[in-house]
Coordinates of C-alpha atoms in Angstrom, one line a residue:
M1 CA 2.9 8.3 17.2
N2 CA 0.5 11.4 16.9
R3 CA -2.5 9.1 15.8
A4 CA -5.7 11.4 15.5
K5 CA -7.2 10.8 18.5
N6 CA -10.8 8.3 18.7
A7 CA -10.7 8.2 15.3
P8 CA -13.3 6.0 13.8
L9 CA -13.2 1.9 13.3
S10 CA -14.6 2.4 9.3
P11 CA -13.2 5.5 7.6
K12 CA -14.6 8.2 6.2
L13 CA -16.5 7.3 2.4
I14 CA -16.4 10.2 0.4
P15 CA -18.2 9.8 -2.8
N16 CA -17.4 10.8 -6.5
L17 CA -14.4 12.0 -5.0
G18 CA -13.0 15.5 -7.2
L19 CA -8.5 14.4 -6.6
K20 CA -6.8 17.4 -9.1
S21 CA -5.1 18.0 -5.6
R22 CA -4.2 14.9 -5.0
N23 CA -1.5 14.2 -7.8
T24 CA 1.3 16.1 -8.7
F25 CA 0.5 16.3 -12.7
G26 CA -3.2 18.7 -11.6
L27 CA -5.3 15.5 -13.2
E28 CA -8.4 15.9 -13.8
V29 CA -9.6 12.3 -11.8
S30 CA -12.4 11.4 -9.4
A31 CA -12.9 8.3 -7.0
E32 CA -15.9 7.2 -7.1
R33 CA -15.8 5.5 -3.9
A34 CA -13.1 7.2 -1.7
F35 CA -11.5 6.0 2.4
E36 CA -9.9 8.5 4.6
I37 CA -7.8 5.9 6.3
T38 CA -6.4 7.3 10.1
Q39 CA -5.0 4.8 11.6
P40 CA -3.9 1.2 10.3
D41 CA -7.0 -0.2 12.3
Q42 CA -9.1 1.5 10.0
I43 CA -8.1 -0.5 7.7
P44 CA -8.5 -5.0 7.6
A45 CA -12.7 -4.3 7.6
L46 CA -12.2 -1.9 5.2
M47 CA -10.4 -4.4 2.8
D48 CA -12.8 -7.4 4.1
E49 CA -15.8 -5.0 2.6
I50 CA -13.7 -3.9 -1.4
A51 CA -13.0 -7.7 -1.2
R52 CA -17.0 -8.9 -0.3
N53 CA -17.9 -6.4 -3.2
Q54 CA -15.4 -7.6 -5.8
W55 CA -13.9 -3.6 -5.6
A56 CA -10.7 -2.7 -7.5
W57 CA -9.1 -0.7 -5.1
R58 CA -5.3 1.5 -4.9
V59 CA -3.7 3.2 -2.6
L60 CA -3.8 7.9 -2.5
G61 CA -0.4 9.1 -1.0
G62 CA 0.9 12.2 -2.1
G63 CA 0.0 11.9 -6.1
S64 CA 3.8 12.3 -6.6
N65 CA 4.6 9.2 -8.2
V66 CA 1.2 7.9 -10.0
I67 CA -0.1 9.0 -13.5
L68 CA -4.3 8.6 -12.9
P69 CA -7.2 8.2 -15.1
P70 CA -10.3 10.6 -15.8
V71 CA -12.9 7.7 -13.5
L72 CA -10.8 5.4 -11.1
S73 CA -13.5 2.7 -9.8
G74 CA -13.7 0.7 -6.6
A75 CA -12.2 1.9 -3.9
T76 CA -9.7 4.6 -3.3
L77 CA -7.9 4.5 0.2
L78 CA -6.8 8.2 0.8
M79 CA -3.5 7.6 3.6
N80 CA -3.6 10.1 5.7
I81 CA -1.2 8.2 9.1
T82 CA 0.2 11.5 10.8
G83 CA 2.5 11.8 13.5
Q84 CA 6.4 11.0 14.1
E85 CA 8.1 10.0 17.0
V86 CA 11.7 9.0 17.9
T87 CA 10.8 5.1 19.9
Q88 CA 14.6 4.3 20.6
E89 CA 17.4 5.9 21.1
D90 CA 21.3 4.3 22.4
V91 CA 24.3 4.5 22.0
S92 CA 24.8 4.4 18.2
D93 CA 21.1 5.2 16.3
T94 CA 17.9 6.4 17.4
Y95 CA 14.7 5.1 15.7
L96 CA 11.9 7.3 14.2
L97 CA 7.9 5.5 13.8
V98 CA 6.3 7.5 10.8
G99 CA 3.2 7.5 9.9
A100 CA 2.6 6.6 6.5
G101 CA 0.7 10.0 5.7
V102 CA 3.2 12.4 6.0
N103 CA 4.0 14.7 4.1
W104 CA 8.5 13.6 2.8
H105 CA 9.6 17.6 2.7
E106 CA 8.4 18.0 5.3
L107 CA 9.3 14.9 7.5
V108 CA 12.8 15.7 6.6
Q109 CA 12.4 19.2 8.4
W110 CA 11.3 17.8 11.1
T111 CA 14.4 15.8 11.0
L112 CA 16.8 17.7 11.2
T113 CA 15.6 20.5 13.2
H114 CA 15.1 18.2 16.3
N115 CA 19.0 16.6 15.7
L116 CA 18.2 13.8 12.7
P117 CA 20.8 14.4 10.4
G118 CA 21.1 11.5 7.3
L119 CA 17.9 12.2 5.4
E120 CA 19.3 15.8 3.7
N121 CA 19.9 15.3 0.6
L122 CA 16.2 14.1 -0.2
A123 CA 15.2 17.2 0.6
L124 CA 12.4 18.4 -1.7
I125 CA 11.2 15.4 -3.2
P126 CA 7.3 15.4 -3.0
G127 CA 5.1 12.8 -1.7
T128 CA 4.2 11.3 1.5
V129 CA 6.6 8.7 3.8
G130 CA 3.9 5.9 3.2
A131 CA 5.7 6.2 -1.0
T132 CA 9.3 6.1 -0.2
P133 CA 9.5 2.9 0.7
I134 CA 8.4 1.5 -2.3
Q135 CA 9.5 3.3 -4.4
N136 CA 13.5 3.0 -2.4
I137 CA 13.4 7.3 -3.5
G138 CA 16.4 8.5 -4.3
A139 CA 18.6 11.6 -4.4
Y140 CA 22.3 14.1 -4.5
G141 CA 24.0 10.3 -4.1
V142 CA 21.5 9.5 -1.0
E143 CA 18.1 6.4 -1.4
V144 CA 15.7 6.3 1.4
A145 CA 17.0 2.1 2.2
Q146 CA 20.2 3.4 3.4
Y147 CA 18.1 5.2 6.3
I148 CA 15.2 2.7 6.8
E149 CA 15.1 0.1 9.5
S150 CA 11.3 -2.1 8.6
V151 CA 8.3 -1.1 6.8
T152 CA 4.8 -1.7 8.9
A153 CA 2.4 -2.9 6.6
F154 CA -1.2 -4.9 5.8
D155 CA -0.7 -8.1 3.7
T156 CA -3.6 -8.7 2.0
Q157 CA -3.0 -11.4 0.7
S158 CA -2.9 -13.1 4.5
N159 CA -5.1 -10.4 5.8
T160 CA -2.6 -9.3 8.8
F161 CA 0.1 -6.6 9.7
A162 CA 3.1 -7.4 9.0
T163 CA 6.7 -5.8 9.7
L164 CA 8.9 -6.5 7.0
S165 CA 12.5 -5.4 7.9
N166 CA 15.6 -3.5 5.5
K167 CA 16.4 -7.3 4.2
D168 CA 13.0 -8.6 3.7
C169 CA 12.2 -4.7 2.1
Q170 CA 14.4 -5.9 -1.4
F171 CA 15.6 -2.6 -1.7
A172 CA 17.8 -2.2 -5.2
Y173 CA 17.7 1.2 -7.7
R174 CA 13.8 2.5 -7.1
D175 CA 12.6 -0.6 -6.8
S176 CA 11.9 -2.9 -3.9
H177 CA 9.3 -5.6 -2.2
F178 CA 6.5 -3.6 -2.5
K179 CA 6.6 -2.5 -6.2
Q180 CA 7.7 -6.2 -7.8
N181 CA 4.2 -7.0 -5.9
P182 CA 1.8 -4.7 -6.6
N183 CA -1.2 -4.8 -4.3
Q184 CA -0.2 -6.8 -1.6
Y185 CA 0.7 -4.5 0.9
I186 CA -0.6 -1.2 2.4
V187 CA 2.2 0.3 3.8
T188 CA 1.0 2.2 7.1
E189 CA 5.0 3.1 8.9
V190 CA 7.6 3.6 8.7
L191 CA 11.1 3.0 10.8
F192 CA 13.9 5.4 10.0
K193 CA 17.1 4.5 12.1
F194 CA 19.6 7.3 12.7
P195 CA 23.0 7.1 12.9
K196 CA 24.6 9.3 15.2
A197 CA 28.2 9.1 13.6
W198 CA 26.7 11.6 10.3
Q199 CA 29.3 11.9 6.9
A200 CA 28.8 15.3 5.0
R201 CA 27.1 13.6 1.2
V202 CA 28.5 15.5 -0.9
H203 CA 30.7 14.0 -3.8
Y204 CA 26.9 14.2 -6.1
A205 CA 27.6 15.9 -9.1
D206 CA 25.7 18.8 -8.1
L207 CA 26.2 18.9 -5.4
A208 CA 30.0 18.7 -5.5
K209 CA 29.9 22.0 -7.8
Y210 CA 28.0 23.8 -5.7
F211 CA 29.8 23.7 -2.5
A212 CA 33.4 23.9 -4.6
D213 CA 31.7 27.4 -5.8
Q214 CA 30.3 27.8 -2.4
S215 CA 33.3 26.8 0.3
N216 CA 36.3 29.4 1.4
T217 CA 37.1 26.7 3.6
D218 CA 38.2 22.5 3.9
Q219 CA 35.2 21.6 6.2
D220 CA 32.2 19.8 5.6
P221 CA 29.1 21.1 5.3
S222 CA 26.6 21.1 8.0
P223 CA 23.3 19.1 7.1
Q224 CA 21.8 22.8 7.3
E225 CA 23.5 23.1 4.4
I226 CA 23.3 20.7 2.6
F227 CA 19.5 20.9 3.1
D228 CA 19.7 24.4 1.7
A229 CA 21.7 23.3 -1.2
V230 CA 19.8 20.4 -2.3
C231 CA 16.4 22.3 -2.3
Q232 CA 18.4 26.0 -4.4
I233 CA 19.1 23.2 -7.1
R234 CA 16.4 21.3 -7.2
T235 CA 14.1 24.5 -7.4
Q236 CA 16.8 25.8 -10.4
K237 CA 16.5 22.9 -12.0
L238 CA 12.6 21.1 -11.6
P239 CA 9.7 22.4 -11.8
D240 CA 7.0 23.0 -8.6
P241 CA 3.6 20.8 -9.1
K242 CA 1.8 23.6 -7.4
V243 CA 2.5 25.7 -11.0
I244 CA 3.0 23.2 -13.3
G245 CA 1.5 20.0 -13.1
N246 CA 4.8 17.3 -12.6
A247 CA 5.9 14.1 -11.2
G248 CA 9.3 14.6 -11.2
S249 CA 11.9 13.0 -12.6
F250 CA 9.8 10.8 -15.5
F251 CA 12.0 8.1 -16.6
Q252 CA 14.5 6.4 -14.8
N253 CA 18.4 6.5 -15.3
P254 CA 19.1 3.4 -17.8
I255 CA 21.8 1.1 -16.5
V256 CA 23.3 -1.1 -18.8
S257 CA 26.6 -3.6 -18.9
A258 CA 30.3 -2.2 -19.8
E259 CA 30.1 -3.9 -22.6
Q260 CA 27.2 -2.0 -23.6
Y261 CA 28.3 1.0 -22.1
N262 CA 31.6 0.7 -24.6
T263 CA 30.5 0.7 -27.5
L264 CA 28.3 3.5 -26.8
I265 CA 31.2 5.7 -25.9
E266 CA 32.9 4.9 -28.8
K267 CA 29.7 6.3 -30.9
F268 CA 28.8 9.1 -28.6
P269 CA 31.7 9.8 -27.4
N270 CA 30.1 12.4 -24.8
I271 CA 27.7 10.3 -23.3
V272 CA 27.1 11.6 -19.7
S273 CA 27.3 8.4 -17.1
Y274 CA 28.2 7.7 -14.2
P275 CA 29.6 4.6 -12.4
D276 CA 26.9 1.9 -10.8
T277 CA 27.8 -1.5 -9.1
A278 CA 30.9 -3.6 -11.3
G279 CA 30.3 -4.4 -14.7
K280 CA 27.0 -1.7 -15.3
R281 CA 27.5 1.3 -16.1
K282 CA 24.0 3.8 -15.5
L283 CA 23.1 6.7 -18.2
A284 CA 21.8 10.0 -17.7
A285 CA 18.3 9.5 -19.0
G286 CA 18.0 13.6 -19.5
W287 CA 20.9 14.0 -21.6
L288 CA 19.6 11.4 -23.4
I289 CA 16.0 12.9 -24.0
D290 CA 17.7 16.1 -24.9
Q291 CA 19.6 15.0 -27.3
C292 CA 17.1 12.8 -28.4
G293 CA 15.6 16.6 -29.2
F294 CA 12.7 16.3 -27.0
K295 CA 13.7 19.1 -23.8
G296 CA 10.3 21.4 -24.6
K297 CA 9.0 19.4 -27.1
R298 CA 5.3 20.0 -26.3
L299 CA 2.3 17.5 -27.5
A300 CA -1.4 18.5 -27.2
E301 CA -0.8 19.5 -23.6
A302 CA 1.2 17.7 -22.4
G303 CA 5.2 18.6 -22.7
V304 CA 8.9 18.2 -21.6
Y305 CA 10.3 21.0 -19.2
E306 CA 12.0 23.0 -20.6
K307 CA 15.2 23.0 -18.5
Q308 CA 15.0 19.1 -17.7
A309 CA 14.6 16.8 -20.7
L310 CA 13.9 14.1 -17.5
V311 CA 10.4 16.2 -17.2
I312 CA 7.6 16.0 -18.2
V313 CA 5.2 18.9 -17.2
N314 CA 0.9 19.3 -17.4
H315 CA 0.9 22.6 -19.7
G316 CA -2.9 22.9 -17.9
E317 CA -5.0 20.6 -19.2
A318 CA -2.9 16.9 -20.1
S319 CA -4.9 13.8 -19.8
A320 CA -3.1 11.2 -18.6
S321 CA -2.7 10.1 -22.4
D322 CA -1.4 13.0 -23.5
I323 CA 1.0 12.4 -20.9
L324 CA 1.1 8.3 -22.2
N325 CA 1.0 9.2 -25.5
L326 CA 4.1 11.4 -24.9
A327 CA 6.7 8.9 -23.1
R328 CA 6.4 6.8 -26.0
Q329 CA 7.2 9.1 -28.5
I330 CA 10.3 9.6 -26.7
Q331 CA 10.9 6.2 -25.7
E332 CA 11.2 5.1 -29.2
A333 CA 13.4 7.2 -30.1
V334 CA 15.4 7.0 -27.9
Q335 CA 16.0 3.0 -28.1
K336 CA 15.8 3.9 -32.2
Q337 CA 18.6 6.4 -31.4
Y338 CA 20.9 4.1 -28.7
G339 CA 19.5 1.2 -28.3
V340 CA 18.2 1.7 -24.9
T341 CA 15.5 1.3 -22.8
L342 CA 14.0 4.1 -20.8
D343 CA 11.7 2.8 -18.0
I344 CA 8.2 4.7 -16.5
E345 CA 8.9 5.9 -13.4
P346 CA 5.3 6.7 -12.6
N347 CA 2.3 4.2 -11.3
I348 CA 0.6 3.9 -14.6
L349 CA -3.1 3.0 -12.3

């Protein structure tokens, strides 16, 4: 790993740090005590100090999946562990160890230039590598769990570093052992496993349509072509956080039983859904929200994106309260009309 050379064991303390540029909603936020983490060895002593002072604490990576209050009291750990290196290679697989502070989209680009395909469907997802196993990010028919071999993290309960296997991580749809046990683990490194027998995954509706329209041959698209397609599709559908603040998909696609789905489709024949596990059906949250009339709607400085109802945006000076009030209205409307509960995807701090 290309970690910072001679990085101090005591992380740099930055008092009253403004975090507007470190959360993709662009919220005005101040961290009472921010600590820059550039190597894993800095964490144990810092956590001892946090415990002694009884500070509240949290870890902040790219700030792409959080809703932050105006003031973060206590300690905020800025995850800046960088670097990636191939640690092992055999006949069937290549293993890549990546620091938790590495930008996710830049990593996807790096893997393609180094002939390690697999993550191309997950291009342009904002955030850092350390957040990916927590949320088990997914897009266009691929979840990151399919490529994670193990995760190294500091366990704040045992005060030791632990390596969790893919099975230990208990990955599920937008879920993991880390998400189910908040504030227990501080992810420092992720080990990815890339099979050399690569297969194109273009069955997801948007990708299938894109290549059906573009292709003049029966050959599967290359990893780079899939990457380019995903970037184009996402850019057309989702707003750039650098232009207008947002956290991407704000609600999870709800999963319902076959019985509930059959009841819904009788009443709403055009409802958009996808197959899930046996006896389950995944509903398109964006469609539900759009049908309730929220696309383009604005509440104070928060609004629903005009091109994609699944995205809540900051029109300039929105607060966490503005965003959550709008989200609550959406949840109540969808529940009333469809009897379906929408779960918020970003973490609320």
